[in-house]
XYZ file of C-alpha atoms in Angstrom:
683
model
C 96.366 78.081 69.394
C 95.252 74.623 70.526
C 94.302 72.005 67.892
C 90.667 72.185 66.801
C 90.218 68.427 67.339
C 90.689 69.188 71.032
C 87.264 70.853 71.018
C 83.981 68.935 71.400
C 82.665 68.240 67.888
C 79.307 69.893 68.577
C 80.744 73.012 70.255
C 79.055 76.086 68.897
C 76.855 79.021 69.933
C 73.863 76.867 70.889
C 75.960 74.795 73.315
C 77.695 77.804 74.904
C 76.406 79.279 78.173
C 77.610 82.126 80.343
C 77.348 83.955 83.635
C 78.163 87.635 83.052
C 78.255 89.967 86.083
C 79.170 93.617 86.571
C 78.989 95.145 90.083
C 79.409 98.898 90.582
C 77.167 99.676 93.558
C 77.592 97.977 96.947
C 75.296 98.209 99.973
C 78.251 98.135 102.370
C 79.327 101.744 101.682
C 79.321 104.349 98.941
C 83.124 104.275 99.248
C 83.057 100.849 97.590
C 81.216 102.123 94.519
C 83.147 102.276 91.265
C 82.293 103.101 87.685
C 83.041 100.717 84.824
C 82.222 97.066 85.700
C 78.596 97.229 84.484
C 79.693 98.612 81.126
C 82.422 95.950 80.903
C 79.821 93.230 81.533
C 77.545 94.654 78.830
C 80.387 94.753 76.328
C 81.310 91.137 77.043
C 77.656 90.102 76.714
C 77.518 92.021 73.415
C 80.503 90.033 72.128
C 78.895 86.749 73.181
C 75.568 87.510 71.516
C 77.188 89.324 68.554
C 80.310 87.842 66.927
C 80.035 84.637 68.986
C 76.280 84.359 68.152
C 75.346 82.841 71.529
C 71.556 82.984 72.060
C 70.624 85.546 74.741
C 68.676 82.834 76.568
C 71.974 81.059 77.246
C 73.289 84.030 79.234
C 72.642 84.896 82.857
C 73.308 88.637 83.038
C 73.679 90.176 86.520
C 74.111 93.940 86.803
C 74.219 96.376 89.715
C 75.133 99.656 88.011
C 76.070 102.886 89.735
C 73.426 104.822 87.812
C 69.927 103.820 86.783
C 69.978 100.790 84.429
C 68.318 102.858 81.703
C 71.283 105.228 81.769
C 73.669 102.444 80.718
C 74.931 102.369 77.150
C 73.021 99.282 76.003
C 74.215 98.101 72.561
C 71.584 98.432 69.873
C 71.001 94.786 68.987
C 67.974 92.450 69.276
C 69.860 90.041 71.538
C 70.881 92.831 73.905
C 67.306 94.117 73.906
C 66.233 90.695 75.162
C 68.891 90.777 77.902
C 67.797 94.281 78.857
C 64.498 92.873 80.091
C 65.986 89.684 81.559
C 68.975 90.857 83.612
C 68.909 90.649 87.428
C 70.741 92.525 90.213
C 74.113 91.037 91.133
C 73.084 89.884 94.611
C 74.481 86.763 96.247
C 71.121 85.003 95.918
C 70.967 85.685 92.176
C 74.618 84.714 91.655
C 74.154 81.362 93.401
C 70.852 80.721 91.620
C 72.415 81.332 88.213
C 75.770 79.605 88.746
C 74.847 76.700 91.016
C 71.201 76.000 90.131
C 70.255 77.125 86.628
C 73.368 76.791 84.464
C 74.379 73.295 85.752
C 71.029 71.989 84.514
C 71.741 73.141 80.962
C 73.189 70.840 78.327
C 76.262 72.581 76.984
C 79.916 72.192 76.045
C 81.334 75.532 77.161
C 80.736 77.757 80.193
C 81.976 81.349 80.323
C 82.184 83.156 83.656
C 82.878 86.873 83.298
C 82.981 89.046 86.438
C 83.870 92.718 86.830
C 83.961 94.432 90.231
C 85.889 94.271 93.483
C 87.922 91.206 94.416
C 89.701 90.096 97.606
C 91.799 87.129 98.666
C 90.727 85.216 101.751
C 92.979 83.522 104.324
C 93.361 80.504 102.023
C 94.036 82.737 98.998
C 90.604 82.022 97.554
C 89.230 84.773 95.338
C 86.153 86.330 96.927
C 84.028 88.551 94.664
C 81.690 90.776 96.741
C 78.088 90.967 95.564
C 75.928 94.078 95.425
C 74.216 93.218 98.733
C 77.521 93.054 100.654
C 76.995 94.645 104.059
C 79.361 95.316 106.997
C 77.762 92.557 109.058
C 78.085 90.066 106.199
C 80.044 90.725 103.003
C 78.003 88.479 100.727
C 80.175 87.249 97.897
C 80.981 84.593 95.319
C 83.884 82.341 96.324
C 85.157 81.771 92.801
C 87.706 79.096 93.654
C 85.111 77.052 95.529
C 82.589 77.523 92.703
C 85.087 76.337 90.092
C 85.905 73.278 92.206
C 82.162 72.579 92.384
C 81.878 72.843 88.577
C 84.501 70.105 88.131
C 82.386 67.563 90.038
C 79.561 65.221 89.101
C 77.001 67.650 90.520
C 77.108 69.065 86.993
C 75.715 66.740 84.317
C 78.336 64.069 83.681
C 78.899 64.733 79.984
C 78.216 68.477 80.029
C 80.558 71.445 80.068
C 83.956 69.829 79.430
C 85.315 73.365 78.880
C 84.969 76.172 81.450
C 86.601 79.611 81.209
C 86.650 82.190 84.030
C 87.649 85.746 83.087
C 87.795 88.119 86.060
C 88.447 91.863 85.922
C 89.046 92.578 89.608
C 91.767 93.187 92.152
C 93.265 90.262 94.055
C 94.422 92.061 97.189
C 94.300 90.535 100.651
C 91.085 91.213 102.552
C 91.915 93.225 105.699
C 92.057 91.116 108.857
C 89.478 93.308 110.550
C 86.309 92.247 112.359
C 84.348 94.680 110.224
C 85.355 92.769 107.081
C 83.173 89.759 107.747
C 83.274 87.573 104.652
C 82.353 84.566 106.723
C 83.221 81.111 105.395
C 81.792 80.116 102.005
C 82.364 76.672 100.523
C 79.911 75.215 98.029
C 81.096 71.663 98.615
C 80.758 69.347 95.621
C 80.664 65.735 94.591
C 83.301 63.593 92.921
C 85.622 65.135 90.363
C 84.871 64.302 86.734
C 87.973 63.477 84.665
C 88.352 65.423 81.455
C 86.856 68.712 82.564
C 89.228 71.547 81.742
C 89.233 75.038 83.176
C 90.946 78.164 81.927
C 91.361 81.119 84.280
C 92.434 84.607 83.298
C 92.624 87.283 85.990
C 93.193 91.019 85.732
C 95.781 90.971 88.496
C 98.230 88.724 90.266
C 97.874 87.835 93.920
C 98.289 90.937 96.043
C 97.853 93.356 93.149
C 95.171 95.835 92.153
C 93.543 95.933 88.728
C 93.409 99.275 86.968
C 90.064 100.841 86.105
C 89.499 103.912 83.938
C 86.611 105.635 85.745
C 86.284 108.406 83.167
C 85.847 105.967 80.289
C 83.968 103.493 82.434
C 86.206 100.582 81.475
C 88.651 98.160 83.044
C 92.035 97.981 81.350
C 91.954 94.204 81.395
C 88.512 94.056 79.750
C 89.667 96.533 77.098
C 92.589 94.284 76.201
C 90.472 91.104 76.358
C 87.749 92.384 74.029
C 90.364 93.697 71.620
C 91.746 90.161 71.381
C 88.358 88.463 71.027
C 87.320 90.903 68.301
C 85.018 89.223 65.793
C 85.958 85.624 66.637
C 83.443 82.832 66.760
C 82.972 80.543 69.754
C 85.343 77.879 68.441
C 87.952 80.435 67.374
C 87.820 82.242 70.706
C 88.168 79.063 72.763
C 91.043 77.616 70.770
C 92.756 81.016 70.689
C 92.514 81.892 74.383
C 96.149 80.972 75.210
C 97.385 83.052 72.271
C 95.117 85.935 73.331
C 96.482 85.728 76.872
C 100.048 85.975 75.575
C 99.096 89.040 73.565
C 97.471 90.620 76.621
C 100.639 89.870 78.553
C 102.697 91.757 75.963
C 100.232 94.663 76.063
C 100.622 95.062 79.795
C 104.377 94.683 79.588
C 104.433 97.583 77.131
C 102.380 99.625 79.613
C 105.021 98.959 82.244
C 107.873 99.834 79.894
C 106.182 103.171 79.206
C 105.893 103.795 82.951
C 102.093 103.543 82.914
C 101.842 100.573 85.278
C 103.894 98.992 88.041
C 102.539 95.473 87.839
C 104.012 93.159 85.240
C 101.771 91.713 84.206
C 98.747 93.391 85.699
C 96.968 90.099 85.460
C 97.650 86.436 86.021
C 97.454 83.945 83.167
C 96.931 80.694 84.993
C 96.819 77.631 82.723
C 95.891 76.646 79.188
C 93.354 73.942 78.358
C 95.973 71.214 78.937
C 96.471 72.411 82.552
C 100.037 73.402 81.689
C 101.561 76.849 81.795
C 101.378 77.981 78.199
C 104.257 80.363 78.919
C 106.630 77.423 79.457
C 107.407 77.026 75.763
C 108.361 80.677 75.301
C 109.821 81.894 78.549
C 112.329 84.152 76.848
C 109.588 86.120 75.105
C 107.808 87.005 78.313
C 110.578 86.940 80.908
C 110.313 89.726 83.433
C 113.203 92.174 83.468
C 114.824 91.236 86.730
C 116.887 93.463 88.941
C 119.501 92.124 91.299
C 118.330 91.039 94.750
C 120.060 91.703 98.030
C 122.644 89.119 99.004
C 123.215 87.772 102.510
C 125.923 90.319 103.240
C 123.492 93.146 102.441
C 120.820 91.644 104.708
C 123.317 91.220 107.533
C 124.257 94.868 107.225
C 120.635 96.016 107.263
C 119.920 93.897 110.311
C 122.580 95.813 112.242
C 121.553 99.192 110.807
C 117.840 98.815 111.565
C 118.082 97.139 114.969
C 116.013 99.085 117.493
C 114.959 101.684 114.897
C 111.339 102.677 114.501
C 109.981 103.662 111.127
C 111.201 107.223 110.577
C 108.779 109.917 109.568
C 110.148 109.928 106.028
C 109.698 106.158 105.514
C 106.783 106.450 103.082
C 108.563 109.166 101.077
C 111.580 106.860 100.861
C 109.385 103.940 99.787
C 107.685 105.948 97.023
C 110.964 107.445 95.795
C 112.573 104.008 95.545
C 110.134 103.057 92.759
C 110.731 106.322 90.943
C 114.508 105.957 91.177
C 114.288 102.402 89.809
C 112.024 103.429 86.921
C 108.799 101.915 88.289
C 105.428 103.319 89.251
C 104.514 103.227 92.945
C 102.093 100.344 93.696
C 98.371 101.015 93.837
C 97.100 101.766 97.325
C 99.302 104.098 99.361
C 101.004 103.146 102.570
C 103.903 101.042 103.717
C 103.730 97.231 103.496
C 104.864 96.657 107.079
C 105.423 98.172 110.494
C 109.208 97.866 110.557
C 112.119 98.875 108.343
C 113.072 95.275 107.584
C 109.460 94.510 106.603
C 109.548 97.358 104.092
C 112.880 96.277 102.641
C 111.669 92.682 102.330
C 108.653 93.881 100.335
C 110.899 95.958 98.077
C 113.311 93.078 97.549
C 110.507 90.692 96.609
C 109.168 93.170 94.080
C 112.710 93.639 92.772
C 113.201 96.629 90.509
C 113.021 98.128 87.063
C 114.681 97.169 83.829
C 117.761 99.209 84.780
C 118.807 96.525 87.269
C 118.506 98.584 90.459
C 117.066 96.691 93.460
C 114.350 98.803 95.042
C 115.846 98.394 98.513
C 118.988 100.377 97.624
C 117.329 103.723 96.771
C 115.093 103.272 99.815
C 118.125 103.119 102.119
C 119.785 105.956 100.186
C 116.771 108.185 100.888
C 116.835 107.291 104.592
C 120.511 108.233 104.736
C 119.870 111.603 103.148
C 117.033 112.471 105.536
C 118.933 111.220 108.582
C 121.751 113.603 107.732
C 119.309 116.488 107.335
C 117.737 115.643 110.694
C 121.103 115.786 112.436
C 121.697 112.047 112.913
C 125.054 112.135 111.169
C 126.282 108.831 112.606
C 123.365 106.783 111.312
C 123.372 108.674 108.009
C 127.027 107.773 107.512
C 126.465 104.089 108.232
C 123.511 103.994 105.814
C 125.537 105.641 103.051
C 128.394 103.199 103.618
C 125.923 100.320 103.191
C 124.625 101.816 99.938
C 128.135 102.351 98.555
C 129.423 98.876 99.400
C 126.240 97.180 98.165
C 126.351 99.070 94.870
C 129.995 98.175 94.342
C 129.551 94.512 95.276
C 126.442 93.983 93.110
C 127.715 96.200 90.264
C 124.666 98.447 90.402
C 124.182 101.647 88.387
C 124.642 105.105 89.862
C 121.713 106.454 91.878
C 120.346 109.958 91.368
C 120.331 112.051 94.550
C 117.073 112.003 96.523
C 115.003 115.172 96.346
C 115.744 117.629 99.150
C 113.126 117.927 101.880
C 110.512 120.573 101.282
C 111.645 123.800 102.899
C 108.979 125.482 104.967
C 109.097 128.437 107.309
C 106.758 128.172 110.281
C 106.118 130.698 113.041
C 105.052 129.124 116.338
C 103.098 131.354 118.700
C 102.886 129.999 122.259
C 100.281 131.355 124.682
C 99.952 130.415 128.364
C 97.652 131.815 131.039
C 99.471 133.441 133.974
C 99.969 131.279 137.081
C 97.666 133.471 139.180
C 94.782 133.000 136.763
C 94.566 136.704 135.984
C 93.779 138.304 132.619
C 96.088 138.181 129.633
C 98.685 135.648 128.490
C 102.359 135.006 128.551
C 103.468 134.828 124.932
C 106.478 133.547 123.039
C 107.340 133.095 119.360
C 109.741 130.861 117.457
C 110.711 130.736 113.805
C 111.430 127.292 112.384
C 113.096 127.096 108.988
C 116.408 125.394 108.379
C 116.876 125.812 112.119
C 114.670 126.898 114.998
C 115.227 130.236 116.718
C 113.438 132.048 119.509
C 112.342 135.441 118.110
C 110.204 137.116 120.806
C 108.868 136.723 124.336
C 106.537 138.936 126.343
C 108.126 140.687 129.288
C 106.613 141.754 132.583
C 102.853 141.633 132.956
C 100.721 139.258 130.842
C 99.659 140.736 127.498
C 96.352 140.883 125.663
C 95.711 139.014 122.406
C 95.731 142.336 120.578
C 99.319 142.862 121.695
C 100.225 139.371 120.474
C 98.637 140.171 117.096
C 100.605 143.401 116.735
C 103.856 141.669 117.616
C 103.136 138.812 115.200
C 102.607 141.293 112.364
C 105.871 143.014 113.282
C 107.742 139.709 113.263
C 106.205 138.706 109.931
C 107.385 142.001 108.478
C 110.897 141.378 109.790
C 110.927 137.852 108.450
C 109.920 139.174 105.050
C 106.413 137.736 104.860
C 104.329 140.872 105.342
C 104.551 144.533 104.285
C 105.998 147.011 106.737
C 105.992 150.806 106.907
C 109.321 151.006 108.646
C 112.744 149.626 108.089
C 114.057 146.701 110.032
C 116.191 143.713 109.264
C 116.188 142.028 105.907
C 114.179 138.846 105.188
C 115.237 135.811 107.195
C 112.956 133.435 105.231
C 113.377 134.128 101.492
C 110.159 132.330 100.619
C 108.162 133.945 103.405
C 106.260 132.221 106.181
C 104.241 129.218 105.050
C 102.372 128.436 108.252
C 101.554 130.004 111.611
C 100.854 127.596 114.458
C 99.164 128.859 117.624
C 100.017 126.725 120.681
C 97.151 127.695 122.983
C 95.260 126.621 126.096
C 92.202 124.487 125.492
C 89.883 127.471 126.016
C 91.399 129.335 123.034
C 91.075 126.578 120.424
C 88.004 128.203 118.880
C 89.570 131.702 118.745
C 89.491 133.402 115.342
C 93.262 133.697 114.848
C 92.824 133.055 111.126
C 90.616 136.185 110.917
C 93.185 138.553 112.397
C 93.488 141.514 109.968
C 96.840 141.987 108.239
C 97.735 145.226 106.376
C 97.856 144.427 102.699
C 98.303 146.739 99.764
C 97.353 150.397 99.340
C 94.605 152.518 100.948
C 94.742 150.679 104.259
C 93.469 147.395 102.843
C 93.510 144.405 105.189
C 93.401 140.673 104.544
C 92.611 137.904 106.994
C 95.688 136.117 108.326
C 94.260 132.752 107.244
C 94.085 133.890 103.606
C 97.766 134.826 103.477
C 99.198 131.925 105.502
C 98.275 128.468 106.644
C 96.888 129.031 110.150
C 96.387 126.158 112.600
C 95.801 125.798 116.318
C 97.515 123.363 118.654
C 96.963 122.118 122.171
C 99.935 119.849 123.024
C 99.735 120.523 126.771
C 96.419 118.636 126.848
C 98.085 115.498 125.439
C 99.907 114.414 128.594
C 97.530 111.543 129.433
C 97.293 110.240 125.859
C 100.798 110.953 124.611
C 101.336 107.358 123.454
C 98.095 107.312 121.426
C 98.898 110.761 119.985
C 102.364 109.730 118.778
C 101.128 106.361 117.477
C 98.308 107.923 115.482
C 100.613 110.503 113.890
C 103.221 107.898 113.047
C 100.524 105.676 111.512
C 99.379 108.582 109.350
C 102.898 109.411 108.160
C 103.705 105.815 107.215
C 100.666 105.818 104.949
C 101.649 108.963 103.158
C 98.760 110.902 104.688
C 96.108 108.918 102.785
C 94.155 105.880 103.936
C 90.447 104.890 103.848
C 90.410 104.813 107.669
C 92.484 107.973 108.256
C 89.489 110.325 108.304
C 86.330 110.000 110.351
C 83.316 112.275 110.041
C 81.667 112.649 113.464
C 77.961 113.448 113.545
C 76.125 115.033 116.466
C 74.701 111.747 117.736
C 78.196 110.216 117.956
C 79.479 112.803 120.455
C 79.073 110.786 123.647
C 81.027 110.292 126.860
C 82.737 107.215 125.394
C 83.741 108.720 122.025
C 87.223 109.619 123.301
C 87.919 106.071 124.486
C 86.618 104.734 121.177
C 88.962 107.002 119.217
C 91.894 105.886 121.377
C 91.433 102.171 120.636
C 93.294 102.194 117.309
C 95.747 104.483 115.469
C 92.973 105.293 112.997
C 91.381 107.708 112.590
C 94.126 110.313 112.620
C 91.741 113.086 111.562
C 88.226 113.958 112.702
C 85.873 116.156 110.687
C 83.122 117.615 112.878
C 79.642 117.636 111.399
C 77.946 118.809 114.564
C 75.365 121.490 115.311
C 76.672 122.558 118.728
C 80.046 124.087 119.496
C 82.939 121.594 119.626
C 83.425 122.416 123.337
C 80.239 120.456 124.058
C 82.261 117.261 123.852
C 83.857 116.780 120.458
C 87.226 118.381 121.168
C 87.429 116.679 124.547
C 86.987 113.352 122.740
C 89.577 114.256 120.085
C 92.198 115.088 122.713
C 91.323 112.101 124.897
C 91.528 109.820 121.867
C 94.986 111.062 120.860
C 93.702 112.198 117.449
C 96.266 114.705 116.131
C 94.116 116.452 113.480
C 90.582 117.836 113.566
C 88.552 120.314 111.521
C 85.380 122.088 112.616
C 83.388 125.238 111.888
C 83.976 127.994 114.391
C 81.094 128.461 116.802
C 79.456 125.147 115.901
C 76.771 124.527 113.339
C 76.750 121.684 110.828
C 78.607 123.171 107.859
C 76.757 123.459 104.561
C 78.191 121.725 102.614
C 79.696 119.062 104.899
C 83.412 119.388 105.563
C 84.160 116.192 103.658
C 82.659 117.761 100.534
C 84.848 120.832 100.994
C 88.128 119.068 101.711
C 88.191 115.653 100.013
C 88.538 115.025 96.267
C 85.721 113.202 94.513
C 85.924 109.445 94.084
C 84.888 107.427 91.004
C 81.232 107.740 92.003
C 81.438 111.531 92.137
C 81.210 111.624 95.929
C 84.010 112.828 98.233
C 86.481 110.038 98.951
C 87.938 110.085 102.505
C 90.640 107.651 101.415
C 91.911 110.163 98.844
C 92.094 113.060 101.308
C 95.744 113.890 102.024
C 95.592 114.655 105.745
C 99.228 115.787 105.791
C 98.319 118.500 103.257
C 95.306 119.793 105.203
C 96.873 123.120 106.282
C 97.278 124.109 102.634
C 93.885 122.666 101.684
C 92.065 124.572 104.447
C 93.688 127.789 103.267
C 92.422 127.059 99.738
C 88.902 126.618 101.109
C 89.171 129.872 103.074
C 90.298 131.725 99.968
C 87.541 130.241 97.817
C 84.900 131.139 100.406
C 86.258 134.688 100.725
C 86.172 135.121 96.956
C 82.627 133.801 96.727
C 81.515 136.112 99.547
C 83.070 139.111 97.778
C 81.088 138.204 94.650
C 77.912 137.850 96.679
C 77.659 134.118 95.954
C 77.724 133.016 99.588
C 77.192 134.796 102.915
C 80.214 136.040 104.903
C 81.593 133.586 107.438
C 81.601 130.500 105.223
C 85.396 130.402 105.629
C 85.257 130.016 109.423
C 87.106 126.709 109.500
C 89.382 125.785 112.384
C 92.171 123.245 111.918
C 93.667 121.510 114.950
C 97.105 120.349 113.818
C 99.184 118.703 116.561
C 102.370 117.348 115.006
C 104.179 115.700 117.958
C 107.497 115.807 116.067
C 107.417 119.597 115.739
C 107.185 121.280 119.135
C 109.933 123.925 119.443
C 110.042 124.191 123.217
C 107.831 122.694 125.885
C 109.391 124.546 128.811
C 107.383 126.987 130.886
C 107.316 130.577 129.668
C 108.005 131.807 133.201
């Protein structure tokens, strides 16, 4: 705690002013909305006007809640009742009016700035806090660093506000370098600096880190810890005790990390105390981070040789996530790899270091790659990777690593159909079974066969494999767990065929079930990818390196967007990797042509066209904090299983009379370029 004679003699509630802002709803997109900041702002305002006894007229309260303002939990107090009629929306105009026009004209000793909402770092690492009226064309925001520089100048009354405290419950992640993220350039300028003004900053996250928010409770973890520290303190007690409170918050978040409930340590940045010195300097031992060993030059030299010319393997994100688990840490917020190359990923892991057990994160990452390389048949590279792990562990005296989890075992039947060369009726058909290895299990002979013949043969093969009942004998099961997925490799004209509705004998009394209820059923059209093979592979690789989840991975296409240029638009970037069709006409009217031209590997539509009620995003994606479906949380790599769940739910509802038959008519295009058993002609 700083000496009380450090404080202005007249400092008290009457000479304390504050800007308090909580932003939950943003004009830019419903995906930005989050629940909690408005409640956090109200609770901080309640502390100011309650235990701190600051007059409500000294506060500028800005709120943009997710729900109606009347639905907020307003504290029952006269001061809060006054603020309830005086608050304003958290728009850029209101923020600038309050912070740069109104408050500087007041005569006070202490300024509080409390902000809860989103936060991004600009190119110069300035903290940009988006306002409620942020739009794609212009993300209106408060540049906090520029505003705090402005508050240190003589544009504020010369003898006013010697103490200024900024408390920010937001992320501090880099703003994407994307033309659609137009923050513009905001600098409020300023006059000459005034000696003696002191600023205290306390952030909920360090640079590059995300702040945790509890959507169910409507509270930020940082604000929870902050208010617990402030408790019933007065203005003078709270100001003099801020460094001590920050240390306590630091310990709280360190305990969260030790319990495995948070990766970041701390999940906030304590910047400086009132003397502009790091108040952690006098007690470094008490707050020292548990450091793991870092890679030495010999390890880096070895990785340089191992990774030269290697693209990111398909398992790279799995390896990245497992490295944190193996080292006793939680995977960082926001899925996806931190770079586009193996060395970039290892550099990120090395900078983060590891858990309290002393294991550098890079070592389990390489160990996982070695395990998967061996499974994939690249024994030479797997051996070199394991040698690097062994020698690095021995040289750095690292603990023993647990074995990586084995790859998920799946059994997939591929059904290939090709029209005959003479253009006549029927199809040439072939089937493969891919499990631990891939084997050719059947091929049509002689004249082309009808789809009914293909169906009968598929059922026979499923019975032989051990995935479907059979009336006769036959060989024993070749896939102990049964067939997980059936993939139909078909000509473009068959993409909308109802393969998932093929009846399968099931149970007594001649009962049948649809194929798509018993197995994951997808369609594929790899032969149409010849002209966009590079885009197709790039998009799939992009999806895999982000663990199947990313805000830009999924795009919902409406009827009006299906134009002649949609395919070229989809081909411009790796994202999206999945298209959900919300169109009223059949996909053959242009949507599927655009998907294939754009190299998009995954698409979902309703068979026969018709905008699905409810929209596909509502069916497939989990709800976000605002209760709406969140495309960024949709695991595209798990869509085959998710579509089967939707089919089963729709079939059950139809059986109960709760929805009309046919609501399960979803088609999933699933073109994994790394899993094509045989591309040779069936001739």
